[in-house]
PDB file of C-alpha atoms in Angstrom:
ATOM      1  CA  UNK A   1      15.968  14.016   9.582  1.00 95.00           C
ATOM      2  CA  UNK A   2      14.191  16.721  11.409  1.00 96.00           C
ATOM      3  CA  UNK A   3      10.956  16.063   9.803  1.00 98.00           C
ATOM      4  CA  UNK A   4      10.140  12.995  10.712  1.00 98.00           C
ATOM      5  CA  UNK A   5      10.600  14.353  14.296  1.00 98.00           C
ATOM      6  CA  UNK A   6       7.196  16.308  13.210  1.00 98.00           C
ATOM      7  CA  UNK A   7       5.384  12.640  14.242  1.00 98.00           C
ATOM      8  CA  UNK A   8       6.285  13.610  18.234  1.00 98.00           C
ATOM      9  CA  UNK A   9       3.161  16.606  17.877  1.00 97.00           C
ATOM     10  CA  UNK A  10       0.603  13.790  16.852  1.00 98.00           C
ATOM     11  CA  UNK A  11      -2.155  12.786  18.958  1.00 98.00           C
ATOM     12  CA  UNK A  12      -0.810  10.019  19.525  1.00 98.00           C
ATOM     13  CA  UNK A  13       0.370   7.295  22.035  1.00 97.00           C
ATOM     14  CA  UNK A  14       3.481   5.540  19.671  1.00 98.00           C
ATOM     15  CA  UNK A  15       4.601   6.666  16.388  1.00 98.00           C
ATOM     16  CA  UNK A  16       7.697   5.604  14.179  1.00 98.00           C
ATOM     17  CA  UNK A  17       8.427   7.095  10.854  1.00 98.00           C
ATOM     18  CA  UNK A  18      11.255   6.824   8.294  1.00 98.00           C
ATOM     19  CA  UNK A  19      12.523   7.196   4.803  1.00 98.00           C
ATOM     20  CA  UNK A  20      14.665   5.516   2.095  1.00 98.00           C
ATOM     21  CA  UNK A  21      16.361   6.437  -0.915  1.00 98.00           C
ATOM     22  CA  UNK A  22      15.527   4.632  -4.271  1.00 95.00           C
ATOM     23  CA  UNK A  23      19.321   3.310  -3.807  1.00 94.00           C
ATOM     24  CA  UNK A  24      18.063   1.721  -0.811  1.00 95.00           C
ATOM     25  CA  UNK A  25      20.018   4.335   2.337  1.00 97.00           C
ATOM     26  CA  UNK A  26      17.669   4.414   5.256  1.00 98.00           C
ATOM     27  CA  UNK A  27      17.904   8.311   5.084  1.00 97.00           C
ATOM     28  CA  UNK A  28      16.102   8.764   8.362  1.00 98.00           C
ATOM     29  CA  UNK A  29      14.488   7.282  11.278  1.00 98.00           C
ATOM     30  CA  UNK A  30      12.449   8.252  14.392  1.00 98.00           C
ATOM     31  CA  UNK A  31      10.649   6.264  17.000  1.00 98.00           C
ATOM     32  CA  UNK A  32      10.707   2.494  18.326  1.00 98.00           C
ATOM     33  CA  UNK A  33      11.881   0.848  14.559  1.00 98.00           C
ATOM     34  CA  UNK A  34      11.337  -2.884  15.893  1.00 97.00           C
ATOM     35  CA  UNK A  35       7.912  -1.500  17.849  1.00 98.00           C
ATOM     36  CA  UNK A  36       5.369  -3.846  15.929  1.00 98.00           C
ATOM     37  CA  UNK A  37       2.375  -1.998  14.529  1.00 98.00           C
ATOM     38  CA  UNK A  38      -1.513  -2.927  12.995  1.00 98.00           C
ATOM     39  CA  UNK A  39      -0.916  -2.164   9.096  1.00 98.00           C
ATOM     40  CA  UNK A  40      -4.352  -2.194   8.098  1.00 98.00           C
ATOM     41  CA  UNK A  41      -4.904  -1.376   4.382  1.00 98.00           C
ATOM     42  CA  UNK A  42      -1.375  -0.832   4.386  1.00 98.00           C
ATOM     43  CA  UNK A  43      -1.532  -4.440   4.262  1.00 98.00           C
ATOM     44  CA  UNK A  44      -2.893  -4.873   0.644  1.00 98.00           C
ATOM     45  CA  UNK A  45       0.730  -3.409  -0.703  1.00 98.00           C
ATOM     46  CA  UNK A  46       2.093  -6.401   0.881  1.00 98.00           C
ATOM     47  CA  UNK A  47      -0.848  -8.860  -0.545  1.00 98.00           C
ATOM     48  CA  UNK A  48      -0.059  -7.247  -3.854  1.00 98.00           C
ATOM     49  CA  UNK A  49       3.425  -7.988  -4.104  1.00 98.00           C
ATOM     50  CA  UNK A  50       2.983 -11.197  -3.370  1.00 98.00           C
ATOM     51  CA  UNK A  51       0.625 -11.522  -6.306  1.00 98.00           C
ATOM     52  CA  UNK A  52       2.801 -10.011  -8.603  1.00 98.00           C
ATOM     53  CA  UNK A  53       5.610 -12.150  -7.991  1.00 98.00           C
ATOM     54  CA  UNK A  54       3.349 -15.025  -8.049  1.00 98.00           C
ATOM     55  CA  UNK A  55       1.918 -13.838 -11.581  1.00 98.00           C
ATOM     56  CA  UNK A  56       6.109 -13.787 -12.452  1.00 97.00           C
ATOM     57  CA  UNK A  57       6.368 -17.440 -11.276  1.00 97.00           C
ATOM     58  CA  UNK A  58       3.545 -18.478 -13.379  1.00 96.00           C
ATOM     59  CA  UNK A  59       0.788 -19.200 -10.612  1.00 97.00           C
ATOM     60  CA  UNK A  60      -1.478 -17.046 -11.645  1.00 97.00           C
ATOM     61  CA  UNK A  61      -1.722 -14.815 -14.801  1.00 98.00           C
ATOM     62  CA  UNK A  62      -3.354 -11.464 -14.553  1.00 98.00           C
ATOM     63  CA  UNK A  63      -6.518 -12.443 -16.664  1.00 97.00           C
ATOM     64  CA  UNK A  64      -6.948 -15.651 -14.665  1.00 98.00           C
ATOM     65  CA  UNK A  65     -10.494 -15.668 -13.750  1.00 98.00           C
ATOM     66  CA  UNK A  66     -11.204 -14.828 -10.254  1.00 98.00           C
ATOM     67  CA  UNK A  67     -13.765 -13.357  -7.749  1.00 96.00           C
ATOM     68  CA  UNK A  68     -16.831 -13.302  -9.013  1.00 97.00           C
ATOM     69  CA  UNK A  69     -18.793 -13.492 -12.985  1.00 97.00           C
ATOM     70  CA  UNK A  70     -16.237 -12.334 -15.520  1.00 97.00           C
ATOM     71  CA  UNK A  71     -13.603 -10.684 -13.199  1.00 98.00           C
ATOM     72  CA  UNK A  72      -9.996 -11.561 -13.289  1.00 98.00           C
ATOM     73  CA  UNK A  73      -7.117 -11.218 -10.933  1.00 98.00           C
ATOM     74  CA  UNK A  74      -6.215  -7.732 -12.655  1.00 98.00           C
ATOM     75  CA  UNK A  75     -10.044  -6.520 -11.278  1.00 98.00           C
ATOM     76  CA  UNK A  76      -9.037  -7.458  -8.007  1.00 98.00           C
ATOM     77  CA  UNK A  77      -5.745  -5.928  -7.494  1.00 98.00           C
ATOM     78  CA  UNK A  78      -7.342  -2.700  -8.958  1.00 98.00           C
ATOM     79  CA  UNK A  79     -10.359  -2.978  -7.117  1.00 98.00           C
ATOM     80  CA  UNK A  80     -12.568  -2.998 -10.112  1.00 98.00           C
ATOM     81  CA  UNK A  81     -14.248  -6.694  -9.466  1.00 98.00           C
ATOM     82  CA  UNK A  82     -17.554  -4.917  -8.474  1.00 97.00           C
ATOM     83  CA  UNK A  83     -17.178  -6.688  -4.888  1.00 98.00           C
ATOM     84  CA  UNK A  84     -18.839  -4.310  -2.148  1.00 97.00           C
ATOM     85  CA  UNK A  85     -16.620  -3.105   0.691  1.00 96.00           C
ATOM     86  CA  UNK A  86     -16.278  -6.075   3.289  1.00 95.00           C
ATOM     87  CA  UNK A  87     -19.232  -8.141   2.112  1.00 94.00           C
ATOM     88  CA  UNK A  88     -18.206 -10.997  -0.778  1.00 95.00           C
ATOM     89  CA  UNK A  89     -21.271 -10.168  -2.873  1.00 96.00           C
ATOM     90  CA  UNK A  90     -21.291  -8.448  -6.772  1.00 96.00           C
ATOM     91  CA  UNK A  91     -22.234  -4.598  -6.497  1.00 96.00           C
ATOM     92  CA  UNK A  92     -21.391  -3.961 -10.488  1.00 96.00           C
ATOM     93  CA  UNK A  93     -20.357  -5.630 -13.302  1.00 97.00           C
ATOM     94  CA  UNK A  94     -16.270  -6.054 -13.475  1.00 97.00           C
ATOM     95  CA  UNK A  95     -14.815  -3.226 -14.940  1.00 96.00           C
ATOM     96  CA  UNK A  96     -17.595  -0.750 -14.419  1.00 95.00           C
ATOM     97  CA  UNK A  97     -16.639   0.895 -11.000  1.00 95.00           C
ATOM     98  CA  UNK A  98     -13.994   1.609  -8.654  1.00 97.00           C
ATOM     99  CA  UNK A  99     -15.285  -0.258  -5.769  1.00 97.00           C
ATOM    100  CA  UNK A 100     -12.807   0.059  -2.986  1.00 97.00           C
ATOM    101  CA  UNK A 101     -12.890  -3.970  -2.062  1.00 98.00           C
ATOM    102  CA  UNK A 102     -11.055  -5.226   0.652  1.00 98.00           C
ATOM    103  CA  UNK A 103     -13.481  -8.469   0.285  1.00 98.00           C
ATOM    104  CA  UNK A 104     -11.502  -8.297  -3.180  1.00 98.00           C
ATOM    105  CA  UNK A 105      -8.131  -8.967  -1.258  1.00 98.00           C
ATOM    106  CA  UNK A 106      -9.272 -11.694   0.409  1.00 98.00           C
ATOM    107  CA  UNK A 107     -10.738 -13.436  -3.399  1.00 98.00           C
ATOM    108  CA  UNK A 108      -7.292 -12.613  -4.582  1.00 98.00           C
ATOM    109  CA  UNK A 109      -5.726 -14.570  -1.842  1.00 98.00           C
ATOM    110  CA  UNK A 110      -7.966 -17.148  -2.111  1.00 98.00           C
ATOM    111  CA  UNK A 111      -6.960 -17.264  -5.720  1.00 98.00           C
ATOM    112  CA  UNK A 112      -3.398 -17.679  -5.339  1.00 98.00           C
ATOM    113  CA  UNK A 113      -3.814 -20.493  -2.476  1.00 98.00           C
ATOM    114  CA  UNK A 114      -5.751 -22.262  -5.046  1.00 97.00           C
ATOM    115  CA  UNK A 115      -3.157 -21.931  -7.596  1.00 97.00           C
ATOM    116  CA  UNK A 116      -0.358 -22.176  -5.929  1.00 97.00           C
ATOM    117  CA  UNK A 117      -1.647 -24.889  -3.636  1.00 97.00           C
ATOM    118  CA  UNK A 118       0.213 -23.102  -0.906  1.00 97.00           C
ATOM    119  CA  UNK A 119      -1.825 -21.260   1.852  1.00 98.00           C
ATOM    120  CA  UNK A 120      -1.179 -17.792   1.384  1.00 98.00           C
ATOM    121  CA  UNK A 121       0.370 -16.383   4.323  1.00 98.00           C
ATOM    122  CA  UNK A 122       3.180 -19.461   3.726  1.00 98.00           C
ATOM    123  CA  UNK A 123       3.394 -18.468  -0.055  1.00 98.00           C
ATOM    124  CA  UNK A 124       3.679 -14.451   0.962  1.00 98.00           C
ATOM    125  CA  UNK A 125       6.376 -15.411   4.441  1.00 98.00           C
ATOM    126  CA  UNK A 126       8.481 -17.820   1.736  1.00 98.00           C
ATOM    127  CA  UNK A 127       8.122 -15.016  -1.312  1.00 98.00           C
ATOM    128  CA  UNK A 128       8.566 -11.537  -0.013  1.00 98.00           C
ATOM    129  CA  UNK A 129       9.202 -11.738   3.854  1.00 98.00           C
ATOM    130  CA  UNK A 130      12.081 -14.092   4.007  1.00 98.00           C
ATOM    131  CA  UNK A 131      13.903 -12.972   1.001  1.00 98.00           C
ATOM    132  CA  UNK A 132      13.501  -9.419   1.895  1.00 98.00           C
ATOM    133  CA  UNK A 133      14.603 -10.244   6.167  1.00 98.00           C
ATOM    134  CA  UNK A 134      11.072  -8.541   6.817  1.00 98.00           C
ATOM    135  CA  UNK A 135      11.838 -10.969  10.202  1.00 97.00           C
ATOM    136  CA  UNK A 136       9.360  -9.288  12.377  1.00 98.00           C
ATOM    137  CA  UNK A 137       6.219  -8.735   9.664  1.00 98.00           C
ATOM    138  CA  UNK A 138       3.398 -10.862   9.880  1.00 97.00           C
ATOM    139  CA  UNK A 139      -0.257 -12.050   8.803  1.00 98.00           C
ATOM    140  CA  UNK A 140      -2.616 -12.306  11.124  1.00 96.00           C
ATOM    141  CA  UNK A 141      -5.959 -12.459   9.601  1.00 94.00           C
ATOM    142  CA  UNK A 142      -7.077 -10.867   6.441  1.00 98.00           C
ATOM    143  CA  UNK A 143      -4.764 -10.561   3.305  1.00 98.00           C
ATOM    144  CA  UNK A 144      -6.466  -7.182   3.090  1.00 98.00           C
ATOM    145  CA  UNK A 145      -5.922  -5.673   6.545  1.00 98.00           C
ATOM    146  CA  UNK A 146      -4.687  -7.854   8.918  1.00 98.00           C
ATOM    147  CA  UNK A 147      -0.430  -7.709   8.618  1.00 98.00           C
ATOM    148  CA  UNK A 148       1.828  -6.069  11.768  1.00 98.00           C
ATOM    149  CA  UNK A 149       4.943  -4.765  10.981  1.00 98.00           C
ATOM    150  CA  UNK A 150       7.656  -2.604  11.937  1.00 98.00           C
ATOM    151  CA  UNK A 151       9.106   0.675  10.768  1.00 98.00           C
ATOM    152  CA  UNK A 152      12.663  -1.700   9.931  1.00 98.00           C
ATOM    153  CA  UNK A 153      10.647  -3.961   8.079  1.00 98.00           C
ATOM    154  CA  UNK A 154       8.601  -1.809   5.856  1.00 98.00           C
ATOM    155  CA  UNK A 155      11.898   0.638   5.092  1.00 98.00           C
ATOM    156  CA  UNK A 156      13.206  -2.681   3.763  1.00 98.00           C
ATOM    157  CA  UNK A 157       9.952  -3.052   1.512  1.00 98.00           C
ATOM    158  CA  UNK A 158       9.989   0.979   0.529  1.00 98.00           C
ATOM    159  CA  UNK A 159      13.502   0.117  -0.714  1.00 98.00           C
ATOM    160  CA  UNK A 160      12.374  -2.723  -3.108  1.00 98.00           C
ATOM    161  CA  UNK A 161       9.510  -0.546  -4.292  1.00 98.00           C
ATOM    162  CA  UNK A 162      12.262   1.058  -5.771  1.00 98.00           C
ATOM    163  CA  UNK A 163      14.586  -1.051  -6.953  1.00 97.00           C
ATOM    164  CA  UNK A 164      13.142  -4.489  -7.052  1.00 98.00           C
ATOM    165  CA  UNK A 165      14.950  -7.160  -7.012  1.00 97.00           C
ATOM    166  CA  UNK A 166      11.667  -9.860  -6.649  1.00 98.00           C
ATOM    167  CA  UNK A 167      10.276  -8.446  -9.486  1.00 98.00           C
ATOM    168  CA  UNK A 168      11.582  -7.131 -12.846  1.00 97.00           C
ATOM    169  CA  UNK A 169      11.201  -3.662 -13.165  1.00 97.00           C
ATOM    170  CA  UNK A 170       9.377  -3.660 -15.644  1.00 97.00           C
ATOM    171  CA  UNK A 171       5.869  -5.541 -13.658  1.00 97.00           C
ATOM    172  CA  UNK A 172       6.114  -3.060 -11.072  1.00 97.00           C
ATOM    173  CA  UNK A 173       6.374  -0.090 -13.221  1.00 97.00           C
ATOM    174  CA  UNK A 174       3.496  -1.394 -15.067  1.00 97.00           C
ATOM    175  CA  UNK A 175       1.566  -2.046 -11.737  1.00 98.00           C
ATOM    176  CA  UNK A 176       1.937   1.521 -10.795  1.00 98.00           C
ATOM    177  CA  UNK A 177       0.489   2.532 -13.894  1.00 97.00           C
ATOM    178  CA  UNK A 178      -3.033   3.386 -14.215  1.00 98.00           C
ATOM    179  CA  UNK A 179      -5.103   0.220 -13.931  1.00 98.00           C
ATOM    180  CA  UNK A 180      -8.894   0.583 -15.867  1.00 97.00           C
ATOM    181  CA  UNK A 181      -8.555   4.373 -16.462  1.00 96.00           C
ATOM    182  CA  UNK A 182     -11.295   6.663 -16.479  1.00 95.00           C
ATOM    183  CA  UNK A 183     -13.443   5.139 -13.665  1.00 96.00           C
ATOM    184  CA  UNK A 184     -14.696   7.692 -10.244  1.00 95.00           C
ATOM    185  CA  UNK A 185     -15.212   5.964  -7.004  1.00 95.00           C
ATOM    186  CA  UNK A 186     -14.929   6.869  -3.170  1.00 94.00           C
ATOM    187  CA  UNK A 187     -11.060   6.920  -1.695  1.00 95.00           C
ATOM    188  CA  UNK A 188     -11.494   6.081   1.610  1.00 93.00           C
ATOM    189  CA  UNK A 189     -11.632   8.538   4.330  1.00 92.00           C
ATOM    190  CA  UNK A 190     -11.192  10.979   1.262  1.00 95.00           C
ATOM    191  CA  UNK A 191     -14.788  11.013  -0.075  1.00 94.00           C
ATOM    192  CA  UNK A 192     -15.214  10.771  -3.870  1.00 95.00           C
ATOM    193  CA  UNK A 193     -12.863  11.359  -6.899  1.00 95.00           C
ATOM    194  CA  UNK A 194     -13.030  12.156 -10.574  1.00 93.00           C
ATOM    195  CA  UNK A 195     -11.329   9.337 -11.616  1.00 95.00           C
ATOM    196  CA  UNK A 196     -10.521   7.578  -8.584  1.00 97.00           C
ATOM    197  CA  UNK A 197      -7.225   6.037 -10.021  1.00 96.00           C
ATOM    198  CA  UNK A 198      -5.538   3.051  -8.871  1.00 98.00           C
ATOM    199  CA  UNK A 199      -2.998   0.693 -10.574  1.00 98.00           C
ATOM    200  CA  UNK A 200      -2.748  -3.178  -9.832  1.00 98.00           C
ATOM    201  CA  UNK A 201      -2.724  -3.156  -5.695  1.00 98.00           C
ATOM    202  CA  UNK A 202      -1.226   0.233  -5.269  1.00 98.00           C
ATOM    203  CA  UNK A 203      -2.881   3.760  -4.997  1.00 98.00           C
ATOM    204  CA  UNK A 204      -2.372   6.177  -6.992  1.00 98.00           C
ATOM    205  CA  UNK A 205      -1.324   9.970  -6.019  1.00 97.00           C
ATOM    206  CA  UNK A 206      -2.356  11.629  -9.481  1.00 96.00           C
ATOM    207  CA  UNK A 207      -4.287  14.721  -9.325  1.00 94.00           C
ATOM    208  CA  UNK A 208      -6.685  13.725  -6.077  1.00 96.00           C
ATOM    209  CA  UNK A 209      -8.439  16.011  -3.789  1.00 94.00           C
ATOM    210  CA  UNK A 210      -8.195  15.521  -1.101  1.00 96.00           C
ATOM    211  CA  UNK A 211      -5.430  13.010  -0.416  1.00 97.00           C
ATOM    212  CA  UNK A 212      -3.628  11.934   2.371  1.00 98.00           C
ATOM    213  CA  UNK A 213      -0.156  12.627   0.574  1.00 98.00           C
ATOM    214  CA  UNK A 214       1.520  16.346   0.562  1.00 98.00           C
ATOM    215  CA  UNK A 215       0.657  19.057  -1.869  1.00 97.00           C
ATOM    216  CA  UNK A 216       4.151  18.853  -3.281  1.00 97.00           C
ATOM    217  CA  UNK A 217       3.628  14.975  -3.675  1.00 98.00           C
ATOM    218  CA  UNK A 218       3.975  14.045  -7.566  1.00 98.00           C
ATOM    219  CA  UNK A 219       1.681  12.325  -9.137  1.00 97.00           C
ATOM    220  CA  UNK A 220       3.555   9.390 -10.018  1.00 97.00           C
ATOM    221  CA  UNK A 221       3.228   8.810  -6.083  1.00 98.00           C
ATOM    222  CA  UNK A 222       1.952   5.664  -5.159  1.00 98.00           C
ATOM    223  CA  UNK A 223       1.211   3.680  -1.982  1.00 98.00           C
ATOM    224  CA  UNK A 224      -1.161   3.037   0.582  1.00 98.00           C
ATOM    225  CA  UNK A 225      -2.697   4.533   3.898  1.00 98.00           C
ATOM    226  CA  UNK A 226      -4.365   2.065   6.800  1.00 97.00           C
ATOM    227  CA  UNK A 227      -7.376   2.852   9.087  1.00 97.00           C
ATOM    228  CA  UNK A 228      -5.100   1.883  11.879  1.00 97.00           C
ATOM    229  CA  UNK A 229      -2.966   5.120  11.583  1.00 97.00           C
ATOM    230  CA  UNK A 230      -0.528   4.233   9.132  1.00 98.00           C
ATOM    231  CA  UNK A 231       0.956   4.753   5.640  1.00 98.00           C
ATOM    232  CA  UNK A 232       3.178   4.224   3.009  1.00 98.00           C
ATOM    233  CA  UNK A 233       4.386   6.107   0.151  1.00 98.00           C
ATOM    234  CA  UNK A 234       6.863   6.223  -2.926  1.00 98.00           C
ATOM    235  CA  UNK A 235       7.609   9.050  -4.744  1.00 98.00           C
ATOM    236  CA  UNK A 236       9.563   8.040  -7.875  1.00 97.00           C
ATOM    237  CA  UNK A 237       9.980  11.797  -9.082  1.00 97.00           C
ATOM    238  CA  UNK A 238      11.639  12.288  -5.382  1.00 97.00           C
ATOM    239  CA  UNK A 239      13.956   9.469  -5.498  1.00 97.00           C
ATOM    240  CA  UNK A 240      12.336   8.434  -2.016  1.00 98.00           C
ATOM    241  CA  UNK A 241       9.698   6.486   0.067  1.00 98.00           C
ATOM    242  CA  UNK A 242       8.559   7.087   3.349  1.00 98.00           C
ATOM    243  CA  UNK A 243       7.070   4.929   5.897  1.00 98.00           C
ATOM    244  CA  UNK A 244       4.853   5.818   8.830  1.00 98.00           C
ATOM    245  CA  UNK A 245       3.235   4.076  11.799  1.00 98.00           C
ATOM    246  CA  UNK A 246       0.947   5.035  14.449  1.00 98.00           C
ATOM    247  CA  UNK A 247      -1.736   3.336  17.090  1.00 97.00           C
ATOM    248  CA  UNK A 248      -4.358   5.506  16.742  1.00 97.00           C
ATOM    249  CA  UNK A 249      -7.236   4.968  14.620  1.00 97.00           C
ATOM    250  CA  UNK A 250      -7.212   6.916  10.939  1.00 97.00           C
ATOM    251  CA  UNK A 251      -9.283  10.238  11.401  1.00 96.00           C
ATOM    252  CA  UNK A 252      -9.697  13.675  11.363  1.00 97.00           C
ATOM    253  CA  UNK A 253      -6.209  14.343  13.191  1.00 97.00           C
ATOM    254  CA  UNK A 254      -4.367  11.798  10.026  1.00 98.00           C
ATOM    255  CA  UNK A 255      -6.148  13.753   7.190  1.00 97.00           C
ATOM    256  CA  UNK A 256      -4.625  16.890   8.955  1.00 97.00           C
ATOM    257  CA  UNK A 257      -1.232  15.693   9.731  1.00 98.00           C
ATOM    258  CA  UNK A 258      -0.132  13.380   7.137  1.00 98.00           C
ATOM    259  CA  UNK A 259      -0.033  15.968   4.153  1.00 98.00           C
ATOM    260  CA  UNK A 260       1.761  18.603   6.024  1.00 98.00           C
ATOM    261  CA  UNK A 261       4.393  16.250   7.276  1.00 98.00           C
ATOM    262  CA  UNK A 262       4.834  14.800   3.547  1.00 98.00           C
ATOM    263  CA  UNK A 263       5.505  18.268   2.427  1.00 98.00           C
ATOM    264  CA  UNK A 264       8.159  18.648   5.272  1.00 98.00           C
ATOM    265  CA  UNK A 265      10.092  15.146   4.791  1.00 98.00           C
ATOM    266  CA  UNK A 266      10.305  15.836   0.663  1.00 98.00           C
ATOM    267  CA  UNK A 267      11.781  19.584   1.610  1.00 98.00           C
ATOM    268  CA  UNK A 268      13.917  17.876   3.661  1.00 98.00           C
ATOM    269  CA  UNK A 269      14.976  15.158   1.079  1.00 96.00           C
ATOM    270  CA  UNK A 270      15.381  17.571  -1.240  1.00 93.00           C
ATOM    271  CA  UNK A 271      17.735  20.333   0.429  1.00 87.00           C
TER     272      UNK A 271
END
């Protein structure tokens, strides 16, 4: 794919990019795809999926109480627990706000070790990594931000957002659904939006502005960007996903990039 050649003209040291068809064809790849990269936020799509298949196994339920007063593991994965940013203290009552929570992560983690009785980097390695051969992804600190992948690994993961196979259909559809609609709140790096949607653990596209997706991105797109200089998205009206990886900080030069080279790679996919 000639697009994804686009991530050569990034100010950038090392980039890899790819994409993959909802039937699971790697339809593209360019860069180091074993070259292990800092996920960042990209990192709660991966904390997420381990929830919901631990919500399918009967660990958890999604109205099991956790985090703080009244919130529930559905407020967490939507990041509507009231949690401030990086701090575990309330900010607003659950349900209330869009409160972009990666302090929320780490509560849902800390949920599922309870319930499981599993540490959660085991119970996420034994649920999602192994069965998926994600050989060379990794947790390293927070559930929230602190996973390295590779470009391999993650086009393996893009293909099960797709077609899952560790969850039925039907949980993920439902978990890139709208989660608490209605409420605003502050996408980061994107400023504030009205609503700020989300479902449970995965952004929503919808009708943002800004957004770090491509103009011609639909708005059933859904995903995740990292402040480490990386992202992930799935566009179900495409038929596609596309990962990308970088070792540059998020900034100005992502919020610039990353939407043009969307549009390219769905022109491309589309042709």
């Amino acid at each position: 794919m000639e697009s994804l050649r686009l991530i050569d003209e990034w100010p950038v040291d090392n980039a890899a990019a790819g994409a993959v068809s909802a039937s699971g064809e790697v339809r593209g790849r360019h860069g180091d795809p074993a070259r292990p990269f800092r996920l960042a936020s990209v990192t709660k799509l991966l904390t997420a999926y381990a929830a919901h298949i631990a919500i399918e196994e009967g660990v958890v339920e999604l109205d099991t109480p956790a985090g703080p007063k009244g919130s529930t593991v559905a407020h967490l994965l939507a990041h509507t627990s009231g949690l401030a940013f990086d701090a575990h203290k309330a900010m607003a009552e659950p349900g209330t706000r869009r409160l972009y929570s990666n302090a929320g992560f780490e509560e849902l983690a800390d949920a599922l070790a309870e319930h499981s009785g599993i540490a959660f980097a085991e119970y996420q390695r034994e649920a999602l990594f192994e069965p998926l051969g994600m050989t060379s992804t990794r947790l390293e600190g927070s559930p929230a931000a602190g996973a390295v992948s590779t470009l391999d690994d993650l086009l393996r993961f893009a293909a099960e957002l797709q077609a899952p196979k560790l969850l039925a259909p039907e949980t993920l559809s439902a978990a890139t659904e709208i989660a608490f609609p209605g409420l605003n709140g502050v996408l980061p790096g994107f400023g504030h939006q009205k609503p700020n949607d989300w479902g449970l653990g995965f952004e929503l596209r919808d009708h943002k502005s800004p957004h770090w997706t491509g103009a011609n991105s639909s708005p059933r797109t859904f995903g995740h960007f990292g402040q480490s200089g990386t992202f992930l998205w799935v566009d179900p009206e495409a038929g596609h996903a596309c990962v990308a990886l970088a070792d540059r900080s998020f900034g100005p030069w992502a919020a610039q990039v990353w939407p043009p080279f969307t549009d390219a790679v769905l022109a491309e996919l589309s042709a």
